[in-house]
Structure formats: C-alpha cells, structure tokens
mmCIF file of C-alpha atoms in Angstrom:
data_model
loop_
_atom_site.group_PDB
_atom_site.id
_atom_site.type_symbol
_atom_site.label_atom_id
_atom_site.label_comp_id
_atom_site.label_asym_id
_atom_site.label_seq_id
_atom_site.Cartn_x
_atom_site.Cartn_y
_atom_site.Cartn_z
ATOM 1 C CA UNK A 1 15.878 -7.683 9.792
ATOM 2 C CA UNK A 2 12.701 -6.510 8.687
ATOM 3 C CA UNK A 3 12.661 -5.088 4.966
ATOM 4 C CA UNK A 4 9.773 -3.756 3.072
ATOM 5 C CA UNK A 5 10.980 -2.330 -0.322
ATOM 6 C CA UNK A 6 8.051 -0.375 -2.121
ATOM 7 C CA UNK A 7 8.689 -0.681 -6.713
ATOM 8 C CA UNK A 8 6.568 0.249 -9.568
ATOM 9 C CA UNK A 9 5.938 3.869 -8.842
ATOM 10 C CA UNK A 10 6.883 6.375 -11.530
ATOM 11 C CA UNK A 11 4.625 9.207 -13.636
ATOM 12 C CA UNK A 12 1.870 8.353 -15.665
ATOM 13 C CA UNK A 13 -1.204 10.119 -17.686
ATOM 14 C CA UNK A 14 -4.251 10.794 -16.108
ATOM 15 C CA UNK A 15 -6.801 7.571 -16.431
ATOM 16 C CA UNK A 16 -3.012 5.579 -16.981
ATOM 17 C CA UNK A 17 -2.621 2.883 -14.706
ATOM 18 C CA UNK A 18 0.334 1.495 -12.208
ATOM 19 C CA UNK A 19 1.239 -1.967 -10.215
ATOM 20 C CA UNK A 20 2.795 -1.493 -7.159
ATOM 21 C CA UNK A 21 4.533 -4.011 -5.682
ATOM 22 C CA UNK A 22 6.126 -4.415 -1.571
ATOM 23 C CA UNK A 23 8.254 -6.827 -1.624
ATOM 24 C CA UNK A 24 9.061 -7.756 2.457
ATOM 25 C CA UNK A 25 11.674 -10.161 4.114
ATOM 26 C CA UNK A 26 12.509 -10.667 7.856
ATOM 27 C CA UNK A 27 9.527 -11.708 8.831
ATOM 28 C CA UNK A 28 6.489 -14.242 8.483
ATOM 29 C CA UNK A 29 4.879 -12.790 5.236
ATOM 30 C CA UNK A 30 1.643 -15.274 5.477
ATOM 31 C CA UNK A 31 1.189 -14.333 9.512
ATOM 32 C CA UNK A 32 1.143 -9.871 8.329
ATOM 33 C CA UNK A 33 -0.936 -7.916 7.781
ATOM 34 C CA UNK A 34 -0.410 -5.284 5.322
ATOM 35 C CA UNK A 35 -1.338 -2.066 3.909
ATOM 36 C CA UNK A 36 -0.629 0.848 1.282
ATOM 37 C CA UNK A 37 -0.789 4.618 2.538
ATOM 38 C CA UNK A 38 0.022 6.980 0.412
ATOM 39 C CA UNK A 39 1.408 11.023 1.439
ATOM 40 C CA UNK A 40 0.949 13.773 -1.034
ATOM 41 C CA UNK A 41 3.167 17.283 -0.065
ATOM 42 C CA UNK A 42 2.000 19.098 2.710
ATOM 43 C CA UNK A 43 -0.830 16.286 3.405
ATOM 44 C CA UNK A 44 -1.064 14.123 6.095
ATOM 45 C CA UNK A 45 -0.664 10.701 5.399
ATOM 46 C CA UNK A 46 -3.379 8.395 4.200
ATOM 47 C CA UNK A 47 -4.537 5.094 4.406
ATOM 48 C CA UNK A 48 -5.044 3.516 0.630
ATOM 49 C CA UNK A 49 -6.289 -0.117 1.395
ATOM 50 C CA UNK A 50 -5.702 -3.168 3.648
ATOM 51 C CA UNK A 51 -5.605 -6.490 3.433
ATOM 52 C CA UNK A 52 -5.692 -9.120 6.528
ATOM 53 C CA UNK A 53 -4.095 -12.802 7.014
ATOM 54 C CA UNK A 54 -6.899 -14.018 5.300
ATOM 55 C CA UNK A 55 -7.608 -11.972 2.454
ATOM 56 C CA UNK A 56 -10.021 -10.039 2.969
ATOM 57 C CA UNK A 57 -9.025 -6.341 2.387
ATOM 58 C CA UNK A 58 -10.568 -2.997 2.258
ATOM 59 C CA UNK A 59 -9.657 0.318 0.802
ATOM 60 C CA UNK A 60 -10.585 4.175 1.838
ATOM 61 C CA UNK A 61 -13.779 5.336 -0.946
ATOM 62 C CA UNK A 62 -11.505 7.586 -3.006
ATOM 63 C CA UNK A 63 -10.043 4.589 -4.695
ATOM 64 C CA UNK A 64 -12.751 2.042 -4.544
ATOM 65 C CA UNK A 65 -13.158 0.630 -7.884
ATOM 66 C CA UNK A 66 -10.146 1.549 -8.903
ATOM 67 C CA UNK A 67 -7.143 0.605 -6.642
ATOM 68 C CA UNK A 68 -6.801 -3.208 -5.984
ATOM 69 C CA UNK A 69 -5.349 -4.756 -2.894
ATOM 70 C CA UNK A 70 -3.696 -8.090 -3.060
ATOM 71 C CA UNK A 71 -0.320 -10.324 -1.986
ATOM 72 C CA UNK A 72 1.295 -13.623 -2.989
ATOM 73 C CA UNK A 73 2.316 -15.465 -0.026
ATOM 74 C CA UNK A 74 4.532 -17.203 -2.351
ATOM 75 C CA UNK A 75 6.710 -14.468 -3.455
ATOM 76 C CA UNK A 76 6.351 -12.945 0.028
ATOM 77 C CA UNK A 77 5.067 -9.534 -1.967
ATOM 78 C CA UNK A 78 2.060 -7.104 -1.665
ATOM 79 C CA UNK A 79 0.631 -5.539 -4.888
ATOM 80 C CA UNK A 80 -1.293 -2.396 -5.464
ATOM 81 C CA UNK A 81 -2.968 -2.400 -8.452
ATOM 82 C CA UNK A 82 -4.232 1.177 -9.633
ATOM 83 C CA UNK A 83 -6.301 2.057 -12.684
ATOM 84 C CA UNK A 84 -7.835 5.187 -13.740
ATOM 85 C CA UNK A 85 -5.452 7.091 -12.141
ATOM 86 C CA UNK A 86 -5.942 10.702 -10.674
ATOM 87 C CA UNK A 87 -3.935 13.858 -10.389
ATOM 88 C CA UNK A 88 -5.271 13.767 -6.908
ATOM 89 C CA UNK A 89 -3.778 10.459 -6.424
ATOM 90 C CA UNK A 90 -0.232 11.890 -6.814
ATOM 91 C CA UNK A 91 1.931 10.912 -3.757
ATOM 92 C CA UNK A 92 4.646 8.918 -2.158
ATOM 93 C CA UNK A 93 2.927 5.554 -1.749
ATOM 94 C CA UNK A 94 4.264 3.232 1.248
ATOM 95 C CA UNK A 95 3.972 -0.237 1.920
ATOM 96 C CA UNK A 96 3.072 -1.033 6.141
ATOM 97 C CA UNK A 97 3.054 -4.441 8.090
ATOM 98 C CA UNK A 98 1.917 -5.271 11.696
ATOM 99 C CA UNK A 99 0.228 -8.390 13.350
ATOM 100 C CA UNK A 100 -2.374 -6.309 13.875
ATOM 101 C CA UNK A 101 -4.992 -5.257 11.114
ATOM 102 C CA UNK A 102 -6.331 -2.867 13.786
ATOM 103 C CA UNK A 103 -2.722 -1.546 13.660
ATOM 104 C CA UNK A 104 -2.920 -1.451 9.727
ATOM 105 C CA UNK A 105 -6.079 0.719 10.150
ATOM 106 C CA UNK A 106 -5.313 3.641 12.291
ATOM 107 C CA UNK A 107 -1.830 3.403 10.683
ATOM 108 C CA UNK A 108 0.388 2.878 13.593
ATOM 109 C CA UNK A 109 2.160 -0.411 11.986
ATOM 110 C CA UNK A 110 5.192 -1.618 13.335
ATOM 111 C CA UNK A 111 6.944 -1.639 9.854
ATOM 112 C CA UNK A 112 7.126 0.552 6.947
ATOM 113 C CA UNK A 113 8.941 0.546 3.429
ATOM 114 C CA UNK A 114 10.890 3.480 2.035
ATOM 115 C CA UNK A 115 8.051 4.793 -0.538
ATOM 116 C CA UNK A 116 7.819 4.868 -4.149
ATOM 117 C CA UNK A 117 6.310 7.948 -6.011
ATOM 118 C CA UNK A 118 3.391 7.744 -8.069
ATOM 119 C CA UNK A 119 3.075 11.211 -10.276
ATOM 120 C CA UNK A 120 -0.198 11.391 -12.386
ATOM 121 C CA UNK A 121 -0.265 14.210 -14.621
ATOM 122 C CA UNK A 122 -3.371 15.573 -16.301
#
C-alpha cells in the first residue's frame, strides 16, 4: 500500500525556517517523481516545487531562493527545506508522487500524503 506521511510542519516566526520531510513506502521511491503543494484556507491548492527521477527539480517563483527541493533515495524520503519564511507561506503543505513529472506539474498525481501545517506568524 502506498503511504506518503508528510512531518516537520509546525509554527514558526516570520524569516524562521522549517524542514519538511515525506517519508513514502509501497512503492519504488528511486522510479517517483515527487512534489510539495501547499493549500492555504479558502485558496486553491498550489504547486511548491518538483523534483524528477533524476534530480533535477523546480519550484513556483514565490519560493525561489528560499524553499529547497530534495530526496534521499536511501531513506526513501522527500525533504522541503524552507528558509525565510512568510506569513503568506502559511498552509497545509502535502507531499505528491506519480511516474509522471508532467503529472507532478499540473498536480493530478496519483498519490498524496495527509499534510502537515506550516503556520508563520509575523
């Protein structure tokens, strides 16, 4: 069974900084693609960053420079790294995997963890 289980949210100080961390089982970690979106009350959810097979990742311009992207194959676990946090970047933050990094982008991935919350107060 497919399990992606989001950790590390919690409430921090504006300019604080968080990890997040997705760790997945019940499936090929190495062969995923993955991504963080993120879902603030009465928004629409939003695509955060991505990162393919191979490495390579990219992330939407409101967090460029500050958000990091990354995974350890090893420990079958995608990170979010976020400094120089926001008020604005207050939200549920999920973890998403597909085959797919096309599926990634438009946000249509066949798997999805629970959320963690990420509260930055100013």
């Amino acid at each position: 069974q497919v399990q992606l289980v989001e950790s590390g949210g919690g409430s921090v100080q504006a300019g604080g900084s968080l990890r997040l961390s997705c760790a997945a089982s019940g499936f090929t970690f190495s062969a995923y693609c993955m991504g963080w979106f993120r879902q603030a009350p009465g928004k629409e959810r939003e695509r955060v960053a991505t990162i393919n097979i191979d490495g390579t990742t990219s992330a939407v311009d409101s967090v460029k420079g500050r958000f990091t992207i990354s995974k350890d194959n090893a420990k079958n676990t995608l990170y979010l790294q976020m400094n120089s946090l926001k008020p604005e970047d207050t939200a549920m933050y999920y973890c998403a995997a597909d085959r797919r990094i096309v599926s990634i982008w438009l946000g249509t991935a066949n798997y999805w963890g629970q959320g963690t919350q990420v509260t930055v107060s100013s």
